[in-house]
Short mmCIF file of C-alpha atoms and ligand atoms in Angstrom, two decimals:
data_model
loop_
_atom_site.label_atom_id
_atom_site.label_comp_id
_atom_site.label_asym_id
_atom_site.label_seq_id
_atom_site.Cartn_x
_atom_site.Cartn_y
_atom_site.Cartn_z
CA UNK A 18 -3.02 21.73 -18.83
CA UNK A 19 -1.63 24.98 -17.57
CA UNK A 20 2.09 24.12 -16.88
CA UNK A 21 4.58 26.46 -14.89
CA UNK A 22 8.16 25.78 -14.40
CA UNK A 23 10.44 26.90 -11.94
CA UNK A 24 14.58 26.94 -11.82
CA UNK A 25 16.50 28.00 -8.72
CA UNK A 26 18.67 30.24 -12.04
CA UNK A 27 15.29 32.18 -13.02
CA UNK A 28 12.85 31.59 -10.60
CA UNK A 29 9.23 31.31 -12.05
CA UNK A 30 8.78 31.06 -15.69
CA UNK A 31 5.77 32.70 -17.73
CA UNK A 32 3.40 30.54 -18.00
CA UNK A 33 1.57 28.41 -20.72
CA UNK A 34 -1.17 26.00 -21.63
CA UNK A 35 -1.05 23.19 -23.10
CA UNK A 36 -3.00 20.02 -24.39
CA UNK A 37 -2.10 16.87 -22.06
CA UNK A 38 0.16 14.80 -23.50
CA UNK A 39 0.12 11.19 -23.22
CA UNK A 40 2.76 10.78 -20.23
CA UNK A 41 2.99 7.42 -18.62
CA UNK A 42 2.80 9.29 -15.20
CA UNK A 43 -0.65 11.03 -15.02
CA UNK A 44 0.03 14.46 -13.60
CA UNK A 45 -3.67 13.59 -11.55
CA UNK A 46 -1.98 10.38 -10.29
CA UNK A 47 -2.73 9.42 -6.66
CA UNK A 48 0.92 8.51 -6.39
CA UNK A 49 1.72 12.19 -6.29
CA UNK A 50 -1.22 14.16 -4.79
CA UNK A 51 -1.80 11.61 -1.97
CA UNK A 52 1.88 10.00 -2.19
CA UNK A 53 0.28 6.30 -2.70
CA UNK A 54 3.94 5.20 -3.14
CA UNK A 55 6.34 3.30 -2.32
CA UNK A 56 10.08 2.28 -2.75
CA UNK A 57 12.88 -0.44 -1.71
CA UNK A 58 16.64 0.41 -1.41
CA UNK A 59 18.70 -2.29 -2.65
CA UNK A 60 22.21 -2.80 -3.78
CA UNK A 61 23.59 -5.20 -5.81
CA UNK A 62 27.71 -5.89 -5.63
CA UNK A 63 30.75 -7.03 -7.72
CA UNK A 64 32.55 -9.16 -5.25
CA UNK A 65 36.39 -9.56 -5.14
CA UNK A 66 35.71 -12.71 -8.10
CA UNK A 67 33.81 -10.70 -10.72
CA UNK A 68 30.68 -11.92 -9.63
CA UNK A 69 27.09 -9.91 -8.69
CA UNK A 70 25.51 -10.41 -5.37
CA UNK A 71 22.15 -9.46 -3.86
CA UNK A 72 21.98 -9.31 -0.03
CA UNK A 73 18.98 -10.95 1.20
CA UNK A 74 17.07 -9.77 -1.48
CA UNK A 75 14.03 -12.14 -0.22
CA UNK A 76 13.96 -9.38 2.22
CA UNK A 77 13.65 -6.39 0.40
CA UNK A 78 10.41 -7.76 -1.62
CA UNK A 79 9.10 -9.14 1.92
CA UNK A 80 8.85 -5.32 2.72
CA UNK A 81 7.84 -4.20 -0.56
CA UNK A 82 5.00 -6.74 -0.31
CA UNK A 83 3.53 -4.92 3.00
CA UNK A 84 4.39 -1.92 2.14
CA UNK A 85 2.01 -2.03 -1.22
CA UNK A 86 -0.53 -3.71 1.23
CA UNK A 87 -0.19 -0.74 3.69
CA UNK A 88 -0.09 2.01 0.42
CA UNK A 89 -3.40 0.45 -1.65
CA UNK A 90 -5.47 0.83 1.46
CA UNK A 91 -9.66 0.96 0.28
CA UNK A 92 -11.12 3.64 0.05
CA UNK A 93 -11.69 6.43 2.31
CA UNK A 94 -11.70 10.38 2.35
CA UNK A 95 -12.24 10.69 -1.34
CA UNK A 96 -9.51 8.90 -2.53
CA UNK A 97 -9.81 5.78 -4.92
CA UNK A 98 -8.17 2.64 -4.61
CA UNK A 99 -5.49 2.55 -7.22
CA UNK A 100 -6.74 1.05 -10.67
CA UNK A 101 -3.39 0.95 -12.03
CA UNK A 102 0.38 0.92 -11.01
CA UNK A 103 4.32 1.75 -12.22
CA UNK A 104 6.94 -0.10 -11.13
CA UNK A 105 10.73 1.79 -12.00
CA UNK A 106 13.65 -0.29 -11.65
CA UNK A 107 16.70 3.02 -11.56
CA UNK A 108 19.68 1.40 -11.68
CA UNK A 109 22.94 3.48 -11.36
CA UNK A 110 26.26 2.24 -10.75
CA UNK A 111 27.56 2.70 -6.94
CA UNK A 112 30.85 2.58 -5.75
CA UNK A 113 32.01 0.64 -2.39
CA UNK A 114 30.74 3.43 0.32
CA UNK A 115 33.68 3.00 2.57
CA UNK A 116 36.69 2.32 -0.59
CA UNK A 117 38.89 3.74 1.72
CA UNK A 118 38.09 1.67 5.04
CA UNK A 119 38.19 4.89 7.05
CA UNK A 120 35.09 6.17 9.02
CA UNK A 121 33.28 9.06 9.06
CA UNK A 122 31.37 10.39 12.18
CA UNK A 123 28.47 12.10 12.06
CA UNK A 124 26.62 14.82 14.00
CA UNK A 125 23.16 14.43 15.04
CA UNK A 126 20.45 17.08 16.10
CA UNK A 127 17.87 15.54 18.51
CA UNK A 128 14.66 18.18 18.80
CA UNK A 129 11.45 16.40 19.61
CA UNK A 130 9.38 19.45 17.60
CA UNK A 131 9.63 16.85 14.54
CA UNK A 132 8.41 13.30 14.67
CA UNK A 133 9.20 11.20 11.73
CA UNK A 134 6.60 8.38 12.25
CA UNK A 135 3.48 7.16 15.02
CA UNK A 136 1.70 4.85 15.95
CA UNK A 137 -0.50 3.68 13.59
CA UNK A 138 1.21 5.22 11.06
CA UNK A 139 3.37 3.99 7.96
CA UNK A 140 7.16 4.34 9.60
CA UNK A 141 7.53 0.63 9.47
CA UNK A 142 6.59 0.53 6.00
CA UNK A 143 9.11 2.63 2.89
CA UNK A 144 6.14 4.54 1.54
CA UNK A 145 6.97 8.23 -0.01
CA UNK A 146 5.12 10.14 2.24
CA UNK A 147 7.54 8.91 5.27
CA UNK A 148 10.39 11.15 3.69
CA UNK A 149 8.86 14.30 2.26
CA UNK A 150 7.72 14.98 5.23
CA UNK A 151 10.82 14.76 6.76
CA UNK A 152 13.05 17.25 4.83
CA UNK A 153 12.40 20.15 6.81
CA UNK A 154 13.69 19.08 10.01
CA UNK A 155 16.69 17.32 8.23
CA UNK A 156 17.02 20.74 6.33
CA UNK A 157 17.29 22.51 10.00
CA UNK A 158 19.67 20.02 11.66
CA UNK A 159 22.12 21.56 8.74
CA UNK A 160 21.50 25.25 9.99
CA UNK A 161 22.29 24.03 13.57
CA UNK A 162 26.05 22.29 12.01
CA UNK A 163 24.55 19.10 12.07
CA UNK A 164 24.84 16.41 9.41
CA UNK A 165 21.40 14.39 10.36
CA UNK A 166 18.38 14.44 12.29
CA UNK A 167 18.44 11.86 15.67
CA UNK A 168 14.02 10.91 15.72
CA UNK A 169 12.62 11.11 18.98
CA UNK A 170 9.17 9.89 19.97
CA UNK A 171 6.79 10.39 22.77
CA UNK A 172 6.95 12.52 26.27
CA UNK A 173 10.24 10.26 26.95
CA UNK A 174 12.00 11.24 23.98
CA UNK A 175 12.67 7.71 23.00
CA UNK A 176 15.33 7.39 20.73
CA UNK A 177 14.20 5.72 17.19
CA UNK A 178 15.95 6.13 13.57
CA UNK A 179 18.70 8.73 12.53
CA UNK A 180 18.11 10.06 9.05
CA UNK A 181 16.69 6.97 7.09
CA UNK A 182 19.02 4.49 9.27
CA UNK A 183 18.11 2.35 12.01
CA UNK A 184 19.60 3.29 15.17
CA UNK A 185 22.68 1.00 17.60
CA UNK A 186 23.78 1.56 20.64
CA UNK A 187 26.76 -0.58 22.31
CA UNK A 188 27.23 0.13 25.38
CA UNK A 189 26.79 -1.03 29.24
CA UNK A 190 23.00 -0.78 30.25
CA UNK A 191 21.54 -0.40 33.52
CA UNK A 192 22.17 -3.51 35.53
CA UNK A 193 26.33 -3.09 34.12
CA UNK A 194 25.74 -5.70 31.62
CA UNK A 195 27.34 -5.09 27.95
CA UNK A 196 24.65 -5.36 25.44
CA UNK A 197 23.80 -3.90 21.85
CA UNK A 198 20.15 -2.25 22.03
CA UNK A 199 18.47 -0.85 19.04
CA UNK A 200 14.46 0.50 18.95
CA UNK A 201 11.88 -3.00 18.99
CA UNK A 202 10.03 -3.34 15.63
CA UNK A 203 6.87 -1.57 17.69
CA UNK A 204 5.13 0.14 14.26
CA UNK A 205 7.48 3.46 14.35
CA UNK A 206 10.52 1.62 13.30
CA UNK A 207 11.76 0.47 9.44
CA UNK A 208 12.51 -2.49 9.55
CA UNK A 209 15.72 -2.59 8.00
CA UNK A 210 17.45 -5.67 6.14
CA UNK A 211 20.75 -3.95 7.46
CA UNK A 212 19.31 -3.85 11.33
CA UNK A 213 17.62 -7.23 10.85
CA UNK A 214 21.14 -8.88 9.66
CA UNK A 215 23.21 -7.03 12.54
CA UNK A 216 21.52 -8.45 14.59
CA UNK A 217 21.36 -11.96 13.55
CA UNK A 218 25.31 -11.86 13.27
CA UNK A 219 25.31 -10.37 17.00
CA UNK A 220 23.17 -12.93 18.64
CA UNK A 221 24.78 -15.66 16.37
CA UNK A 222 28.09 -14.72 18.12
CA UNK A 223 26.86 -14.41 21.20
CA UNK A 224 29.37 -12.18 23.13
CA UNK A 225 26.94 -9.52 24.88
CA UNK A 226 23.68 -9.05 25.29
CA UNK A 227 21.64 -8.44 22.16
CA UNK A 228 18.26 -6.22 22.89
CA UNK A 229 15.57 -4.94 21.05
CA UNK A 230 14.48 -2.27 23.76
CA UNK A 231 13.29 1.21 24.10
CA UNK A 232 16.06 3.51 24.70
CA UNK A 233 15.51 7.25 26.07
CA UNK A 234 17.34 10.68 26.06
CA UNK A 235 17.84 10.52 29.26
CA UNK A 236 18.66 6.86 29.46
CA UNK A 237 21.55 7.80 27.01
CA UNK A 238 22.69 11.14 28.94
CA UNK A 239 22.47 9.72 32.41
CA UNK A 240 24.89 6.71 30.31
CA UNK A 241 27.02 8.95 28.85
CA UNK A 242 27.88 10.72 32.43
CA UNK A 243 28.56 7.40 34.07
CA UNK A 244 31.31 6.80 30.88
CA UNK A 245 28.85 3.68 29.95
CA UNK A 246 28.39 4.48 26.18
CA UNK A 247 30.89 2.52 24.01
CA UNK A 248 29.60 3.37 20.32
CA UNK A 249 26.64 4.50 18.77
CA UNK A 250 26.29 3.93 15.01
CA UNK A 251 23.79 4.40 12.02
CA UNK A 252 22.31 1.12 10.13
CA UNK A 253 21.44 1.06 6.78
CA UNK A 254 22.21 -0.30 2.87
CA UNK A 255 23.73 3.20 1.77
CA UNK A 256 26.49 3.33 4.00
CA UNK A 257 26.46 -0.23 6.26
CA UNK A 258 26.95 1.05 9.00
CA UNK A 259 28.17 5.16 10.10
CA UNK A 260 29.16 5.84 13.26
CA UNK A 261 27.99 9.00 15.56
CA UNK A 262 30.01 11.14 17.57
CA UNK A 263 27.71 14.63 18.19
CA UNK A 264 24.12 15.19 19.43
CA UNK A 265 22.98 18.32 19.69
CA UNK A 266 20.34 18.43 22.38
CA UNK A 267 18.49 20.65 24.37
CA UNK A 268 21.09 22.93 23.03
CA UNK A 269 24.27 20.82 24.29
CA UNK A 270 26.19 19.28 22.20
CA UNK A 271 26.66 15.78 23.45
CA UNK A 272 29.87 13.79 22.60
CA UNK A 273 29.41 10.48 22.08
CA UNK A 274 32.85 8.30 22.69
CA UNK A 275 32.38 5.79 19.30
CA UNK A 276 35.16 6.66 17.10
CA UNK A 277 37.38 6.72 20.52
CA UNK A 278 36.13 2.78 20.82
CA UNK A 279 37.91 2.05 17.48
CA UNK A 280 35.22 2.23 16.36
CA UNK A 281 35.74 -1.46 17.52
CA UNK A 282 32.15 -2.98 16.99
CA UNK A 283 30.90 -1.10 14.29
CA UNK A 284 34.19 -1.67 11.79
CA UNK A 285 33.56 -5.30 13.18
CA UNK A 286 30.14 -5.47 11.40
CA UNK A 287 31.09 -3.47 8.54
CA UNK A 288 33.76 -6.10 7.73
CA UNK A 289 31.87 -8.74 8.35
CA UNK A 290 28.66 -7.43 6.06
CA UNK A 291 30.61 -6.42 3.21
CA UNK A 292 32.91 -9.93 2.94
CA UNK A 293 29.55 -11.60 2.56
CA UNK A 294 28.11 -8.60 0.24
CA UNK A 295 31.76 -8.72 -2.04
CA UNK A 296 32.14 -12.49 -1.73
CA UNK A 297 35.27 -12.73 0.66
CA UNK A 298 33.00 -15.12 2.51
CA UNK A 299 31.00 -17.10 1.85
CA UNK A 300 27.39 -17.14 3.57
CA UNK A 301 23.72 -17.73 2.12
CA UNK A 302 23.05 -14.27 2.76
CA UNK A 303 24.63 -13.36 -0.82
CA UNK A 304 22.31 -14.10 -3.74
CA UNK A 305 24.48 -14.44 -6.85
CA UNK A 306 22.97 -13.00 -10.39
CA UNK A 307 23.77 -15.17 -13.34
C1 LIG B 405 15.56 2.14 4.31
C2 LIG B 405 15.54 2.63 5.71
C3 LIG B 405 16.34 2.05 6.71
C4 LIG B 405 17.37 0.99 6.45
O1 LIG B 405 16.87 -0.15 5.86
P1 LIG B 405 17.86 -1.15 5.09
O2 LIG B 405 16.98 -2.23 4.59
O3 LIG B 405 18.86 -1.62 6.08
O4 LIG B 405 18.51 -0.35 4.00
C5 LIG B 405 16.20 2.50 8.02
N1 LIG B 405 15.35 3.50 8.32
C6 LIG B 405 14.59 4.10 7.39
C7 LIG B 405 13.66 5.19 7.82
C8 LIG B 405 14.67 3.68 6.06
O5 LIG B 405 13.92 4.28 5.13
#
């Protein structure tokens, strides 16, 4: 095998040959030349009593299960089904994202030159392929000052994901009503554990009007000059919830009124999410590991 490594410190080294050594990941494995892989993100957490929870694990493998379905496809162009498969378990130690309890915002860059995911694609599913291919816009949003990348999709720019979190918006829609909207599970969504559980607790509650809806650019801007938007925040297991205060759009910077708002909703669910994920409440939703 002719190996040649590379370090940011001394660039390209000389280069060598070598027999192939017996490595448990085949440098010919479909896993990296055709990125038939997958992954789950999945926290487990020392509660306030000592004791380890999972949160809604049952969910987690639920996607894992159709995203392997969706990855071991048969074959086509060349490419073998997979005869054999690695599952890693990397467990590192995590502290509490938000230790502090204090917020913060983050900037988004909206260009719809870069699509994350289509239809009839594998966005709804947490295979590889979804996120390499996604670095180089998230790489520009930081030369324009911004922290993440706001998806769009289609002629409409429809708003779907920010970074690798699902997408909220609180505010009051069309017909003056108060509702919380996020993107419908249509194919170019993930479906998150962290969306799916907002909004359970929402419509469990039962205060405003929970929708799973499309939700445009212009829906938002045409919102944001009537002073409808209330807070727009980031879903996901890394962080809970992260609210957003910038997008950076058609070369305006958009200010979005969330952290203004308290942010009232969004510390609501982060409160409420980790007491169940720390133990502070009690709820079936926590999975204790003996
Ligand atoms: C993992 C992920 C999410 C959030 O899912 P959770 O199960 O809530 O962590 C949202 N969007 C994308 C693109 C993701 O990869």
């Amino acid at each position: 095998m002719l190996i040649i490594e590379w370090s940011l410190a001394s660039g390209w080294k000389k280069p060598y040959i070598k027999p192939l050594e017996n490595l448990s990941l085949h440098p010919a494995s479909s896993s990296l030349h055709y990125a038939i892989e997958l992954f789950e993100g999945m926290k487990a957490y020392r509660g306030v009593d000592g004791k380890i929870r999972l949160f809604r694990p049952t969910l987690n493998m639920d996607r894992m299960a159709r995203s392997a379905r969706r990855a071991t496809l048969p074959p086509s162009l060349g490419v073998k089904k997979p005869t054999k498969a690695l599952l890693y378990v990397i467990m590192s130690p995590v502290g509490p994202y938000f230790a502090s309890g204090s917020f913060n915002p983050i900037s988004l860059w909206a260009d719809p030159k870069y699509v994350r995911a289509w239809k009839g694609g594998t966005g709804d599913c947490k295979l590889g392929g979804n996120y390499g291919s996604s670095i180089y816009a998230q790489q520009e949003a930081l030369e324009l000052g911004c922290q993440q990348v706001l998806w769009l999709y289609g002629e409409d720019h429809q708003i779907t994901e920010v970074g690798t979190m699902n997408l909220f918006l609180y505010w009051i829609n069309e017909d003056g009503e108060d509702e919380l909207a996020t993107p419908p599970l249509d194919g170019i969504i993930l479906p998150g554990v962290t969306r799916q559980s907002i909004l359970d607790l929402a419509r469990n509650w039962g205060e405003f009007k929970v929708s799973e809806r499309y939700i445009t650019m212009s829906d938002l801007t045409a919102a944001l000059e009537e002073n409808r938007v209330k807070e727009m925040f980031g879903a996901g297991t890394a962080c809970i919830v992260c609210p957003i205060s910038k997008i950076l759009y058609k070369g305006k910077h958009l200010h979005i009124p969330t952290m203004e708002n308290g942010p009232q909703l969004t510390s609501r669910f982060l409160n409420k999410l980790s007491d169940i994920q720390y133990g502070r409440e009690d709820s079936d939703w926590a999975v204790l590991v003996s």
